[in-house]
Coordinates of C-alpha atoms in Angstrom, one line a residue:
X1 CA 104.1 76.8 80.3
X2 CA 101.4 78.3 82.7
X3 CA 101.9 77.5 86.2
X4 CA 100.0 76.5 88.6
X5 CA 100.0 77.2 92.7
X6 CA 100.2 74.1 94.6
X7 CA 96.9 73.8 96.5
X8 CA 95.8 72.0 99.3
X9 CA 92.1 70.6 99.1
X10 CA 89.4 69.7 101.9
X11 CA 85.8 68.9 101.7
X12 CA 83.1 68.7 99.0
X13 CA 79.3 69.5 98.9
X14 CA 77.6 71.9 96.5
X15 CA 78.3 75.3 98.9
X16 CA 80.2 77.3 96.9
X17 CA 84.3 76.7 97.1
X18 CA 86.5 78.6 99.4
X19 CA 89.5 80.1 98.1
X20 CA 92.3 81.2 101.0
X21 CA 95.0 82.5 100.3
X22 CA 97.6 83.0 102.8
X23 CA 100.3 85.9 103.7
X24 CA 103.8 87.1 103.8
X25 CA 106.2 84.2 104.9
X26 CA 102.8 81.4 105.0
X27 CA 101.8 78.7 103.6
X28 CA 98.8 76.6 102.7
X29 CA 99.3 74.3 105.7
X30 CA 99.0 77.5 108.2
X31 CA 95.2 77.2 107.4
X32 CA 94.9 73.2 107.7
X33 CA 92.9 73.4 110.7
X34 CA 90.2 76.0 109.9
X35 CA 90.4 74.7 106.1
X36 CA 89.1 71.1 107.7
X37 CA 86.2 73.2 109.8
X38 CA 84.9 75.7 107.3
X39 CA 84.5 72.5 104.4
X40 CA 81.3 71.5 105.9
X41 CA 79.4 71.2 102.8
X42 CA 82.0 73.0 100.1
X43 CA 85.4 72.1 98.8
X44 CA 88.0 74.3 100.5
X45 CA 91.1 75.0 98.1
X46 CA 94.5 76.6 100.4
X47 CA 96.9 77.9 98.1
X48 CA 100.7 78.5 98.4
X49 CA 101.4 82.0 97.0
X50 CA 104.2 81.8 94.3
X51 CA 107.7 81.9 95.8
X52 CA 106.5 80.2 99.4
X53 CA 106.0 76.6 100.2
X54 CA 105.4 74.0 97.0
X55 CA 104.7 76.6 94.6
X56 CA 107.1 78.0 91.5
X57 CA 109.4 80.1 91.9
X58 CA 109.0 83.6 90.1
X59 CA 111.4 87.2 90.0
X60 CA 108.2 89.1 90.1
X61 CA 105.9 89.1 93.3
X62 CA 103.7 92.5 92.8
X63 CA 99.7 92.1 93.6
X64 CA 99.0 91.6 90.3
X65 CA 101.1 89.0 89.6
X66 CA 99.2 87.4 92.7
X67 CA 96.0 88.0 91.9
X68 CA 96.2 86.3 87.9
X69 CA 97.8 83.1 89.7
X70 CA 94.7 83.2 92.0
X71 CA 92.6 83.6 89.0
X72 CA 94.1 80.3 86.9
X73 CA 93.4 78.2 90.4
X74 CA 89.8 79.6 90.2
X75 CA 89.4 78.9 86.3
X76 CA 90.2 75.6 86.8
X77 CA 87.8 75.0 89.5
X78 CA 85.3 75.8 87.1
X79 CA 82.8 78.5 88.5
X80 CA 83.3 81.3 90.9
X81 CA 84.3 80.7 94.4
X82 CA 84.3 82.6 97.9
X83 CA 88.0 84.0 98.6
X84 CA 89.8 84.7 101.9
X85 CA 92.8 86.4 101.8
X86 CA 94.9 87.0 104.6
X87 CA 97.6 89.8 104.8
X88 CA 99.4 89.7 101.5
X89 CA 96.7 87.1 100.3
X90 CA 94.2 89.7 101.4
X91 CA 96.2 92.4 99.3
X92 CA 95.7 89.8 96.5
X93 CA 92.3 88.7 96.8
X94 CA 91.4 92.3 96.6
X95 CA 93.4 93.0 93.3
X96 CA 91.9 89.7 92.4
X97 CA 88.1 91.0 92.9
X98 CA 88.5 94.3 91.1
X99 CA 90.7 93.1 87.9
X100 CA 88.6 89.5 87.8
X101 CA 85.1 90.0 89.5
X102 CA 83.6 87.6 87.5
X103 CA 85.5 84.9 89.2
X104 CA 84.4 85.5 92.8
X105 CA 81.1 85.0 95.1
X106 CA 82.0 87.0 97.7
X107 CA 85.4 88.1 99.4
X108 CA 86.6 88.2 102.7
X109 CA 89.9 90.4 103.8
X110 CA 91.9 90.2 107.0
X111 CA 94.3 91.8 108.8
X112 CA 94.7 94.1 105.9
X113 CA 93.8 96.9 103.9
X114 CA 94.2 98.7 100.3
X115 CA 97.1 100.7 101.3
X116 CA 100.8 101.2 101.0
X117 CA 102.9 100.2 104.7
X118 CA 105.6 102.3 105.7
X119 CA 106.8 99.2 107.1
X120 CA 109.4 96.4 105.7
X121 CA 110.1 92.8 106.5
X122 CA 113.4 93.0 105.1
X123 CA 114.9 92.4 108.9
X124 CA 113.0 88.9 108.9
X125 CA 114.4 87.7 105.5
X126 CA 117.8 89.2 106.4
X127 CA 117.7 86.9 109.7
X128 CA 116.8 83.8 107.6
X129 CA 119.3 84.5 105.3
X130 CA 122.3 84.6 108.0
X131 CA 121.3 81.4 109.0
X132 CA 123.9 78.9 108.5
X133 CA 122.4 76.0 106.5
X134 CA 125.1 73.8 106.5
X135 CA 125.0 74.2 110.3
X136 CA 121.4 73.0 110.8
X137 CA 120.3 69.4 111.1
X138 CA 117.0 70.4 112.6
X139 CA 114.4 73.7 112.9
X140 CA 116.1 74.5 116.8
X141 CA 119.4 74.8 115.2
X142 CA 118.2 77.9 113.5
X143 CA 116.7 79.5 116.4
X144 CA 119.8 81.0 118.1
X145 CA 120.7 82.9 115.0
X146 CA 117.0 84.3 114.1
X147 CA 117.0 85.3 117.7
X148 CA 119.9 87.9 117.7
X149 CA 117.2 90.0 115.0
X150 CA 113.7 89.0 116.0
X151 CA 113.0 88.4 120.0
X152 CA 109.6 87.1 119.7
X153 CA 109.9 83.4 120.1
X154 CA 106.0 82.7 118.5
X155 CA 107.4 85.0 115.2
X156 CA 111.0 82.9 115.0
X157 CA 108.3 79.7 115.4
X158 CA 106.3 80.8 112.4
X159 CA 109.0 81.7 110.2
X160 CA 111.2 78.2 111.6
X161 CA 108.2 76.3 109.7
X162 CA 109.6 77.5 106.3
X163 CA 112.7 75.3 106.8
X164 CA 113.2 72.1 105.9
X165 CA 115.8 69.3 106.8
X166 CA 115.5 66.2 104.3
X167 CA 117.8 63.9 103.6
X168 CA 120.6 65.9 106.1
X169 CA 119.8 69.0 104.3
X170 CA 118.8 72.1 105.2
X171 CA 117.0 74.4 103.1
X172 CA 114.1 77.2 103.1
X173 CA 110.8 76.6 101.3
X174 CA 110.2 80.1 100.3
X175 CA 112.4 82.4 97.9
X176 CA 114.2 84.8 100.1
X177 CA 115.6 86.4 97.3
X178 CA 112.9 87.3 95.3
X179 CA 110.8 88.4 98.3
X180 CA 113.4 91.0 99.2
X181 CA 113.3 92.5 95.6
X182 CA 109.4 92.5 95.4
X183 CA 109.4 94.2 99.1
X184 CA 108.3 97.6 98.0
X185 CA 105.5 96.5 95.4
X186 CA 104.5 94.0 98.4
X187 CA 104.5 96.9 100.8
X188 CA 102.2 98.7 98.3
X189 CA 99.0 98.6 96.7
X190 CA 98.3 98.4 92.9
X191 CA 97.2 102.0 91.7
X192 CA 96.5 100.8 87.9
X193 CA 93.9 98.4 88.8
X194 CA 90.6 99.1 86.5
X195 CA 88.0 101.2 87.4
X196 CA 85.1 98.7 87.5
X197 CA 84.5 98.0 91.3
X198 CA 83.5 94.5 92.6
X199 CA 80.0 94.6 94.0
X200 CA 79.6 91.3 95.3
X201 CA 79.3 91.2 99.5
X202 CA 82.7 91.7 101.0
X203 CA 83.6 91.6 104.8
X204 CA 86.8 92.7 106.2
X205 CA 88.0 91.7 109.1

């Protein structure tokens, strides 16, 4: 069976739908505000990538993998929609535009461009994977440990909202695993997408 991303839905009108799709470590919920304040006369549709928040869980993680999943959420819609991708949603949406232009209106990008980083985020999973579940009751009891890798309290904040605590339970809502094996393709950029070039307007930001 196909699946599906878990999406998150504002608004309605006849403006053409918003796609967003968000990056590394995100989810949906990240965009709830500005989801609510851009559906002023169009549905806006958030999206958790596979592997992070309610979405299936998957070995692979490369762009392309991303962008077909961002396609099946479009086909279902039933006609083309705007799509803002963010980060590793922006590295999507823009495999996404050139291997399915059909699908899209336009395309925004942020925070991101059609390149391979020199950069990992292998330290980050490695912190949330020295975490001590069984330890942790609530989000705070984390913090000490992601500290002693990543100093930034407003990073350890955003990466604390992929944890969970239900039912005395601790768990993370993303697949640690699988994101540390996809790093490299993540970190990279597709070089066997088609040749055809999407010519709808595009803004990058």
């Amino acid at each position: 069976m196909t699946e599906i991303l878990n999406t998150v839905s504002n608004g309605g009108g006849t403006g053409t739908p918003l796609l967003i799709a968000h990056g590394l470590f995100g989810t949906a919920r990240n965009w709830g505000v500005l989801a609510k304040r851009l559906a002023d006369g169009r549905q806006v549709i958030a999206v958790d990538m596979r592997n992070h928040g309610g979405s299936f869980r998957a070995a692979s993680n490369t762009y392309s993998d991303m962008a077909g999943d961002l396609a099946r959420v479009i086909e279902s819609s039933g006609g083309k929609v705007d799509v803002l991708g963010h980060s590793m949603g922006g590295k999507a949406a823009m495999t996404l535009a050139l291997s399915r232009p059909e699908l899209l209106a336009g395309l925004i990008v942020a925070d991101i461009a059609p390149v391979a980083h020199s950069h990992s985020h292998l330290n980050y999973i490695e912190a949330m994977q020295a975490v001590d579940l069984a330890r942790v009751t609530r989000r705070s009891d984390a913090d000490p440990t992601l500290a002693e890798a990543i100093p930034e309290p407003m990073l350890r904040s955003f990466l604390l909202q992929n944890l969970v605590v239900e039912e005395g339970r601790a768990s993370w809502r993303i697949n640690l695993a699988a994101l540390a094996a996809n790093m490299a393709p993540l970190l990279d950029f597709p070089a066997d997408l088609p040749e055809a070039a999407f010519d709808g307007p595009a803004f990058f930001l």
